[in-house]
mmCIF file of C-alpha atoms in Angstrom:
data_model
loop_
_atom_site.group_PDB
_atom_site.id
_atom_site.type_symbol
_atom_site.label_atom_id
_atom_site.label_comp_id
_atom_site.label_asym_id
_atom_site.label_seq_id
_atom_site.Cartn_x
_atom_site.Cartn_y
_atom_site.Cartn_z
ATOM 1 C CA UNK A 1 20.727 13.240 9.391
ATOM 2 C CA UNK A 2 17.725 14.128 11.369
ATOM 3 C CA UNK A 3 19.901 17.539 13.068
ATOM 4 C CA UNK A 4 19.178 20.289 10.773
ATOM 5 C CA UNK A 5 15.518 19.133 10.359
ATOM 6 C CA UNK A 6 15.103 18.943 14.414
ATOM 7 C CA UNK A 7 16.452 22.692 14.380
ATOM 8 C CA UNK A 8 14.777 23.648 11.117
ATOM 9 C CA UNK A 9 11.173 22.640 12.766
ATOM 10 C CA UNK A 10 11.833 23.097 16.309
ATOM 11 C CA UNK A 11 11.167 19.607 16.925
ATOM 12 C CA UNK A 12 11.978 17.290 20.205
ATOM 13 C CA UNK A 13 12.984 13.896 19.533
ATOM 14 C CA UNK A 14 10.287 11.609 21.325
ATOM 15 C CA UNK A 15 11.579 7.887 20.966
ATOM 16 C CA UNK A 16 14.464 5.891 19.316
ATOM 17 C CA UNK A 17 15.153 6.347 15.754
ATOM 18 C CA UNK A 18 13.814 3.398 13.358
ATOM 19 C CA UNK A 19 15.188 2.424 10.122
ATOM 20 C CA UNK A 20 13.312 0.808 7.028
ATOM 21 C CA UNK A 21 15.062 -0.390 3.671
ATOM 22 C CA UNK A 22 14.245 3.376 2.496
ATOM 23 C CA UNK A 23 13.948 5.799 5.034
ATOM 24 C CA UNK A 24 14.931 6.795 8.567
ATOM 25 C CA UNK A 25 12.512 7.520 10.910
ATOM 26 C CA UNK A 26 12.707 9.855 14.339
ATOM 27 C CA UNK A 27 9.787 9.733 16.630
ATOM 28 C CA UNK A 28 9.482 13.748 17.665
ATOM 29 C CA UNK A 29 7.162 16.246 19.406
ATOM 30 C CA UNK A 30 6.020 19.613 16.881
ATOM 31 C CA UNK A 31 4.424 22.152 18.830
ATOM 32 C CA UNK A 32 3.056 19.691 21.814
ATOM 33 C CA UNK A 33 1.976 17.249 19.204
ATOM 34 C CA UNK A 34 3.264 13.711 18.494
ATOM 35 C CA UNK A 35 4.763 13.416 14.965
ATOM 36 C CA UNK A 36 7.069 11.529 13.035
ATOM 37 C CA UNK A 37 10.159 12.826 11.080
ATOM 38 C CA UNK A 38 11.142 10.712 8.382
ATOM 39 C CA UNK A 39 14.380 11.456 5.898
ATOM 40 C CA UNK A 40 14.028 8.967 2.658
ATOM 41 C CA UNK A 41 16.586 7.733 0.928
ATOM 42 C CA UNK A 42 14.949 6.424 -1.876
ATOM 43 C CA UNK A 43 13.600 8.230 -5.019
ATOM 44 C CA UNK A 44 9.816 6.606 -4.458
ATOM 45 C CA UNK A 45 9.898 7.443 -0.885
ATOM 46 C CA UNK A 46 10.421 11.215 -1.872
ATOM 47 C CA UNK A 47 7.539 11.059 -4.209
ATOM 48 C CA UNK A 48 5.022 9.187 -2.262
ATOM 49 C CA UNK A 49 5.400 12.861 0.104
ATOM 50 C CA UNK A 50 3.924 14.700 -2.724
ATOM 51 C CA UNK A 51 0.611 12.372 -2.669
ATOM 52 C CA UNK A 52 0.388 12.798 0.927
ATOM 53 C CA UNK A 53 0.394 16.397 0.654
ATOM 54 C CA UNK A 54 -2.166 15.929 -1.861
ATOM 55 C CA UNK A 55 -4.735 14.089 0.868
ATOM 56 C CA UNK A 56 -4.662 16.695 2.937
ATOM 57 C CA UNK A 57 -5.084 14.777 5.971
ATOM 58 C CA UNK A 58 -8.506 13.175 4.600
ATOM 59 C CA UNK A 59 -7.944 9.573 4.610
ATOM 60 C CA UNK A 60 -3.935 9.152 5.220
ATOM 61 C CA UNK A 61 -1.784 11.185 8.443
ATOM 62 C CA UNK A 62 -1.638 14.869 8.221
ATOM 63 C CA UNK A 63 1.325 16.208 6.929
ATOM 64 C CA UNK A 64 2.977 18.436 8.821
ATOM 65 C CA UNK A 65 6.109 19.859 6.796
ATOM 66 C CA UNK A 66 7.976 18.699 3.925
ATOM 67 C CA UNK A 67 11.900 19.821 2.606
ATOM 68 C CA UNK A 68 13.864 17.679 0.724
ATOM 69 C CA UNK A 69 14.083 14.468 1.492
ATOM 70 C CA UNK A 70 12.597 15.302 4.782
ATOM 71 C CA UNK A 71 8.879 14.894 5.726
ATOM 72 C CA UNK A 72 7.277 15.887 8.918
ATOM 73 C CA UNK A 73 3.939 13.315 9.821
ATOM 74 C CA UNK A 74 1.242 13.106 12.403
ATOM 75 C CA UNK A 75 1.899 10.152 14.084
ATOM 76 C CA UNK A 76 -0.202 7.270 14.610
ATOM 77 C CA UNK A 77 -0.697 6.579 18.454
ATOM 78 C CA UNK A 78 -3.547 4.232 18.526
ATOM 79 C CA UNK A 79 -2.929 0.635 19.744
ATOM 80 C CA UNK A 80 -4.938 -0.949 17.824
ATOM 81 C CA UNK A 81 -3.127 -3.132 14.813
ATOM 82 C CA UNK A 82 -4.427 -4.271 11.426
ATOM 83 C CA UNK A 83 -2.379 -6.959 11.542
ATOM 84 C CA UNK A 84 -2.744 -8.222 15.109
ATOM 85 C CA UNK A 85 -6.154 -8.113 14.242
ATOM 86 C CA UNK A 86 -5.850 -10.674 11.310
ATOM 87 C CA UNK A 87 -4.356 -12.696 13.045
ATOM 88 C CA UNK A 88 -6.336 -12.847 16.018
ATOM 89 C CA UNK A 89 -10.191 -13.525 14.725
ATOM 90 C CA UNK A 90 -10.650 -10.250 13.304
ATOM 91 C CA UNK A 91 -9.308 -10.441 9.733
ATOM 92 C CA UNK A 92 -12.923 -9.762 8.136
ATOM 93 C CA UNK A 93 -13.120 -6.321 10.039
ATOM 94 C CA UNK A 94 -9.672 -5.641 8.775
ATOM 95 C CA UNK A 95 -9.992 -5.768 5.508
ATOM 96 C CA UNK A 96 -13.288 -3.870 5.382
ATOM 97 C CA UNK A 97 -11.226 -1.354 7.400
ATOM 98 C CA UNK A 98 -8.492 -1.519 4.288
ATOM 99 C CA UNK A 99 -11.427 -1.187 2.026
ATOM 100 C CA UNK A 100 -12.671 1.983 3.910
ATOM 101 C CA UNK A 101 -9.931 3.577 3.843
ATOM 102 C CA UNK A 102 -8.924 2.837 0.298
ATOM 103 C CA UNK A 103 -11.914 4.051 -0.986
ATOM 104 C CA UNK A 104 -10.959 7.458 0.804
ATOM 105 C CA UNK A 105 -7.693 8.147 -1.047
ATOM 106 C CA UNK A 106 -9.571 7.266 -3.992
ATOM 107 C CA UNK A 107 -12.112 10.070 -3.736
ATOM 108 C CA UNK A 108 -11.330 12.849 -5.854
ATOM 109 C CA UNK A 109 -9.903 16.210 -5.044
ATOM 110 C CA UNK A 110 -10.120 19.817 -6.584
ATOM 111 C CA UNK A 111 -6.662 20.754 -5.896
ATOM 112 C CA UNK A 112 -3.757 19.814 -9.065
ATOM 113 C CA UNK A 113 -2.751 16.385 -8.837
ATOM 114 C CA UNK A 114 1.386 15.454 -8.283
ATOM 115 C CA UNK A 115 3.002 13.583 -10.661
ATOM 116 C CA UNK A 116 1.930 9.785 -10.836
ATOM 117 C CA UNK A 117 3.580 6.675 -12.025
ATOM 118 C CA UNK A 118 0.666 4.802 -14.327
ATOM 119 C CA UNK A 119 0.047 0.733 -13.654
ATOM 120 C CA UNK A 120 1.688 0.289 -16.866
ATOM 121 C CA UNK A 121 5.013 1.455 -15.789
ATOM 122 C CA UNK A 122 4.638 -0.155 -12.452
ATOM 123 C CA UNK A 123 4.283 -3.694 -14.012
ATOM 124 C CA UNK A 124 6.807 -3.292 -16.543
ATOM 125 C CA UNK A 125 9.496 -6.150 -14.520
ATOM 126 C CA UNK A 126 6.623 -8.059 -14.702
ATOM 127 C CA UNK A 127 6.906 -9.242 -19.019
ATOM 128 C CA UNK A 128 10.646 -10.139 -18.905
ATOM 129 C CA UNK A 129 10.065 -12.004 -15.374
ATOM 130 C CA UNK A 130 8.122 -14.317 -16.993
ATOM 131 C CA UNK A 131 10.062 -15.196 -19.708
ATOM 132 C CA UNK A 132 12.868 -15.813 -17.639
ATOM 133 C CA UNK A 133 10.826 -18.186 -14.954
ATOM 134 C CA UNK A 134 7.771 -18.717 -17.180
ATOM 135 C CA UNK A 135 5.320 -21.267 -15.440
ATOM 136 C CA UNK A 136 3.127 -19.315 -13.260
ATOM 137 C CA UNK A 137 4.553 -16.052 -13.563
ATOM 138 C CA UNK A 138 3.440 -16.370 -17.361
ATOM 139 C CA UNK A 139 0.226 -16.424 -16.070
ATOM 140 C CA UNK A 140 0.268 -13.835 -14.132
ATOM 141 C CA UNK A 141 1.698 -11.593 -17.073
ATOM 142 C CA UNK A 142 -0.690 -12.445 -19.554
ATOM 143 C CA UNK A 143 -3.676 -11.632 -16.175
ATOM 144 C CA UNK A 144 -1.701 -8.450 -15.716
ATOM 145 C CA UNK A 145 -1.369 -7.533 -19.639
ATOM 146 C CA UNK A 146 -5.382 -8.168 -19.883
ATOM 147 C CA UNK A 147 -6.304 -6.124 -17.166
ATOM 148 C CA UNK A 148 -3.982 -3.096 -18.359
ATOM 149 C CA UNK A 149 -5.301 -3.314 -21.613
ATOM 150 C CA UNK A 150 -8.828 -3.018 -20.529
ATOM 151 C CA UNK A 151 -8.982 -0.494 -17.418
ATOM 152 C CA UNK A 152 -11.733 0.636 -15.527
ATOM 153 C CA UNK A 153 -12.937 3.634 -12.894
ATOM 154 C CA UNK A 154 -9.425 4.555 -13.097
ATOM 155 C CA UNK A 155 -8.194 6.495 -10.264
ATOM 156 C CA UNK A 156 -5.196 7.907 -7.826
ATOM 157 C CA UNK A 157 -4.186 4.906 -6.139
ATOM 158 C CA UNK A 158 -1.975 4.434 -2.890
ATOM 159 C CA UNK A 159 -0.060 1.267 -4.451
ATOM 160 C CA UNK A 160 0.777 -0.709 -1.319
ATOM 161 C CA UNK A 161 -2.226 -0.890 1.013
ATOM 162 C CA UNK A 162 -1.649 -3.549 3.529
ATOM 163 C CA UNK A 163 -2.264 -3.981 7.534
ATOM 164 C CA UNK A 164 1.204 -2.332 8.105
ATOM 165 C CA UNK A 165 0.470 0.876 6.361
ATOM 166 C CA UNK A 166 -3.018 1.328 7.805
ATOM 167 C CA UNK A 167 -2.475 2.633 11.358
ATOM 168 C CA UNK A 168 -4.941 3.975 14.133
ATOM 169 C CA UNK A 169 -4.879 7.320 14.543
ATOM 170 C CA UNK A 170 -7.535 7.401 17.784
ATOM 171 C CA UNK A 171 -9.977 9.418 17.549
ATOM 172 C CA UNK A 172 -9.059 10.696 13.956
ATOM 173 C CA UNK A 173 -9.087 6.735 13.082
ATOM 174 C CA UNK A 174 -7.727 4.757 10.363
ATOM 175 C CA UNK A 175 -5.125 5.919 8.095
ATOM 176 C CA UNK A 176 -2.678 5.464 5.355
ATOM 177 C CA UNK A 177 1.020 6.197 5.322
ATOM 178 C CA UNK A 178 3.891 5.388 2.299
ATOM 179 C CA UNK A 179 1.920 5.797 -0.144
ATOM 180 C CA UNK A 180 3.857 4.611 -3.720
ATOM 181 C CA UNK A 181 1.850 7.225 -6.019
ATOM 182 C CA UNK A 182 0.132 5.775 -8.876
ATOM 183 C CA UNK A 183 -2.916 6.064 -10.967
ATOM 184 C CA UNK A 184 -4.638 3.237 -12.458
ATOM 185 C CA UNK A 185 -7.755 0.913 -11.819
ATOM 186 C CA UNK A 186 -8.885 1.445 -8.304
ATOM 187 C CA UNK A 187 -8.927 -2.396 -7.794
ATOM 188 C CA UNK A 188 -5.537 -3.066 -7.913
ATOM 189 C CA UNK A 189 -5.267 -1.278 -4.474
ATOM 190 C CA UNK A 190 -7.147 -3.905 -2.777
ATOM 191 C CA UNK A 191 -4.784 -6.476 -4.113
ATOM 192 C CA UNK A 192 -2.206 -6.744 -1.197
ATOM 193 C CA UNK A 193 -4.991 -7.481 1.428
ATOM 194 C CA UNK A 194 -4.649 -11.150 0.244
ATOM 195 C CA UNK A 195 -0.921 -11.196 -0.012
ATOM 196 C CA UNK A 196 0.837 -9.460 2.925
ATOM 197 C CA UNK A 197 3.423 -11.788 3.863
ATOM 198 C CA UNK A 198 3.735 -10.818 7.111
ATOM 199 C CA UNK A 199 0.083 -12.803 7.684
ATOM 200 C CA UNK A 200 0.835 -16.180 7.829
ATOM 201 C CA UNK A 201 -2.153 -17.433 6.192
ATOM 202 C CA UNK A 202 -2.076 -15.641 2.919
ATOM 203 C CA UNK A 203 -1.415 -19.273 1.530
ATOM 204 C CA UNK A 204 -4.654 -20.829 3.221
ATOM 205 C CA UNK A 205 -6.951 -20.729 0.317
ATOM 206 C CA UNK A 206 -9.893 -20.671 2.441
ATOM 207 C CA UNK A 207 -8.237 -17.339 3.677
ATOM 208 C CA UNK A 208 -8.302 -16.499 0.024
ATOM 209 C CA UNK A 209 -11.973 -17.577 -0.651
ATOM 210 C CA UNK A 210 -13.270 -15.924 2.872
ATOM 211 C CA UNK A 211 -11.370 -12.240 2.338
ATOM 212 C CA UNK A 212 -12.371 -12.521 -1.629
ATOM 213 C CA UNK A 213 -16.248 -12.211 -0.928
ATOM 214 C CA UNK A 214 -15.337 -9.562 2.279
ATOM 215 C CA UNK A 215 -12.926 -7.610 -0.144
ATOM 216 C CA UNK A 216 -15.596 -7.740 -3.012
ATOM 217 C CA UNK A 217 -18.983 -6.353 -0.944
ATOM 218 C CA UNK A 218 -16.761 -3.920 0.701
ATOM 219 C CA UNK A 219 -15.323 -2.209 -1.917
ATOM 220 C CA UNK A 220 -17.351 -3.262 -4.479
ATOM 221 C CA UNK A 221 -15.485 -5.089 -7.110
ATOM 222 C CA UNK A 222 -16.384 -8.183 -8.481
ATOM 223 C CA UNK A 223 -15.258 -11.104 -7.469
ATOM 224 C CA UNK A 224 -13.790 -12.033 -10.752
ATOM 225 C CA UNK A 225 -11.832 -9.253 -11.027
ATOM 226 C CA UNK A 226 -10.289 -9.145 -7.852
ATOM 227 C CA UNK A 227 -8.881 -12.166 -8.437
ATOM 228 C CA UNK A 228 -7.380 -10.845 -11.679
ATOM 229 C CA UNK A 229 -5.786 -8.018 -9.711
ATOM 230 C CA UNK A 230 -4.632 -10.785 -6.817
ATOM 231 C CA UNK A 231 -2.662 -12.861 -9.451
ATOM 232 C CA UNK A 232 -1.131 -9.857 -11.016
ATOM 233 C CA UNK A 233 -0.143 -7.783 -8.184
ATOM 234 C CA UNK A 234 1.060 -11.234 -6.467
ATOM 235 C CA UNK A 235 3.179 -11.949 -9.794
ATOM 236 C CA UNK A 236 4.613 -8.856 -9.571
ATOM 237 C CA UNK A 237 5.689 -8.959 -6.061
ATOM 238 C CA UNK A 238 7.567 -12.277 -7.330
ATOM 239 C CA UNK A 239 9.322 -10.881 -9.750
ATOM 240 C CA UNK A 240 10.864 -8.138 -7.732
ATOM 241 C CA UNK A 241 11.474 -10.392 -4.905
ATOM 242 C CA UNK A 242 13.249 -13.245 -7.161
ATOM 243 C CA UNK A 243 15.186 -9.976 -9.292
ATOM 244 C CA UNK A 244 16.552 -9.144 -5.640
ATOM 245 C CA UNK A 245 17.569 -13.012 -4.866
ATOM 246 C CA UNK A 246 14.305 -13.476 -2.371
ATOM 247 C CA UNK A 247 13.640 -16.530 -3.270
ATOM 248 C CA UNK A 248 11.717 -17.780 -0.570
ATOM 249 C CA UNK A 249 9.540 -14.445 -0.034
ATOM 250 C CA UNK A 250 9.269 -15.115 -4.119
ATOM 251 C CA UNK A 251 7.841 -18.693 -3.420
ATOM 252 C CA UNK A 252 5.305 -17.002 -1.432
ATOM 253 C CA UNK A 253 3.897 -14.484 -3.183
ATOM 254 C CA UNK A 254 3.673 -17.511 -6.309
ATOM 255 C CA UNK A 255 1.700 -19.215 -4.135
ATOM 256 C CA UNK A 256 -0.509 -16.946 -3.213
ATOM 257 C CA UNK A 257 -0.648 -16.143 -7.137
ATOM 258 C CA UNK A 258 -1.580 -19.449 -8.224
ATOM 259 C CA UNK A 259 -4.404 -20.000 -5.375
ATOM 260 C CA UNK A 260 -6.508 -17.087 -7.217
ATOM 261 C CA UNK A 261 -5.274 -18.654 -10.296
ATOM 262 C CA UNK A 262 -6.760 -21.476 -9.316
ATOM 263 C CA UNK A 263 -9.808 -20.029 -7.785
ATOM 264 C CA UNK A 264 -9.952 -18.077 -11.612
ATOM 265 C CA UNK A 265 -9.784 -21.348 -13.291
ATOM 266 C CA UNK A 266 -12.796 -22.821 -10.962
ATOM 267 C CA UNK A 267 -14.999 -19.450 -11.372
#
């Protein structure tokens, strides 16, 4: 798969090939310069190239070439990780690097925007979710249906922000990659700082409290809604994990849903 492209853009390969649950990824030298050739096989995957086109290099990696369902990317070579960083005494400092960075992609641009999915759409599995499982995931419909009835400072959003897809780039520093394309309410974006579930203590609600009032000075969101956006974008990430049979990654993100719940109810 990665052949004609490797011809195409007179690229080296530079590293094993990875492989996610929608794209393949080559590690490759074009022109001297580290990059990373990735061939989706998913429709969103294909899309989300359009919006990183559309950055430009300000705020997510550089694109380098795009054909099909080929995409040529600056690659991150920094050893620094989000994530180890969490979980190793530094999770204030990255999440107000997630906030930074967010706000970035959210800045707007002259050039013609791609085509975006809205929130709406994106939360649509959410409704009939919860009237299969009801319980929490009722809650976090009716959060979701409130928020997306009332929208504000709406924007282009990346849609999955997390310490995974915020990588150092050195000296060009923090930035995004797989983007999902959308446009809606800016906060929903900082939503998945509080429920990656590859950081174990997304279900500490101290975790919860501490990141809320980080999350909320850094990117300037109140409190309260935050934790709007927390329980809906954490019901959401149920639902798809329980429609796929997940039911232990489901579990998770409902717990994580019903600690700002919770913290909603106390407010």
């Amino acid at each position: 798969m990665f052949d004609p492209y490797l011809e195409r853009w007179s690229l080296v390969a530079d590293g094993a090939p990875l492989s996610t649950h929608s794209s393949d990824l080559l590690p490759v030298l074009w022109q001297g310069m580290p990059a990373i050739l990735k061939v989706a096989r998913e429709k969103e995957e294909r899309f989300g190239a359009f919006l990183m086109e559309w950055w430009n290099g300000d705020g997510a990696a550089r694109v380098y070439g795009r054909e099909g369902d080929a995409l040529l990317l600056e690659r991150a070579t920094g050893e620094r990780s989000l994530l180890a960083m969490a979980m190793n005494g530094e999770d204030d400092e990255a999440s107000r690097i997630m906030c930074r960075t967010a706000a970035r992609l959210h800045e707007p641009r002259r050039e013609p925007l791609p085509e975006l999915v809205t929130l709406e759409d994106w939360f649509r599995e959410l409704e009939p979710a919860a009237r299969t499982h009801g319980d929490t995931l009722a809650d976090c419909a009716a959060t979701a249906a409130y928020l997306l009835s009332e929208p504000r400072e709406i924007t282009v959003l990346h849609g999955d922000i997390h310490h995974g897809n915020i990588l150092d780039f050195r000296r060009r520093g923090w930035l995004a990659i797989d983007p999902k394309r959308l446009r809606g309410e800016r906060g929903f974006d900082y939503a998945n700082i509080f429920a990656n579930e590859d950081l174990p203590t997304i279900t500490e609600p101290q975790r919860l409290r501490r990141q809320l009032a980080v999350v909320s000075e850094a990117a300037a969101i109140e409190p309260r809604r935050l934790l709007q956006w927390i329980a809906a974008y954490s019901g959401l990430s149920a639902a798809w994990f329980l429609g796929d049979g997940n039911e232990a990654a489901g579990e998770l993100a409902l717990t994580v849903a019903r600690i700002a719940l919770n913290e909603l109810q106390a407010s």
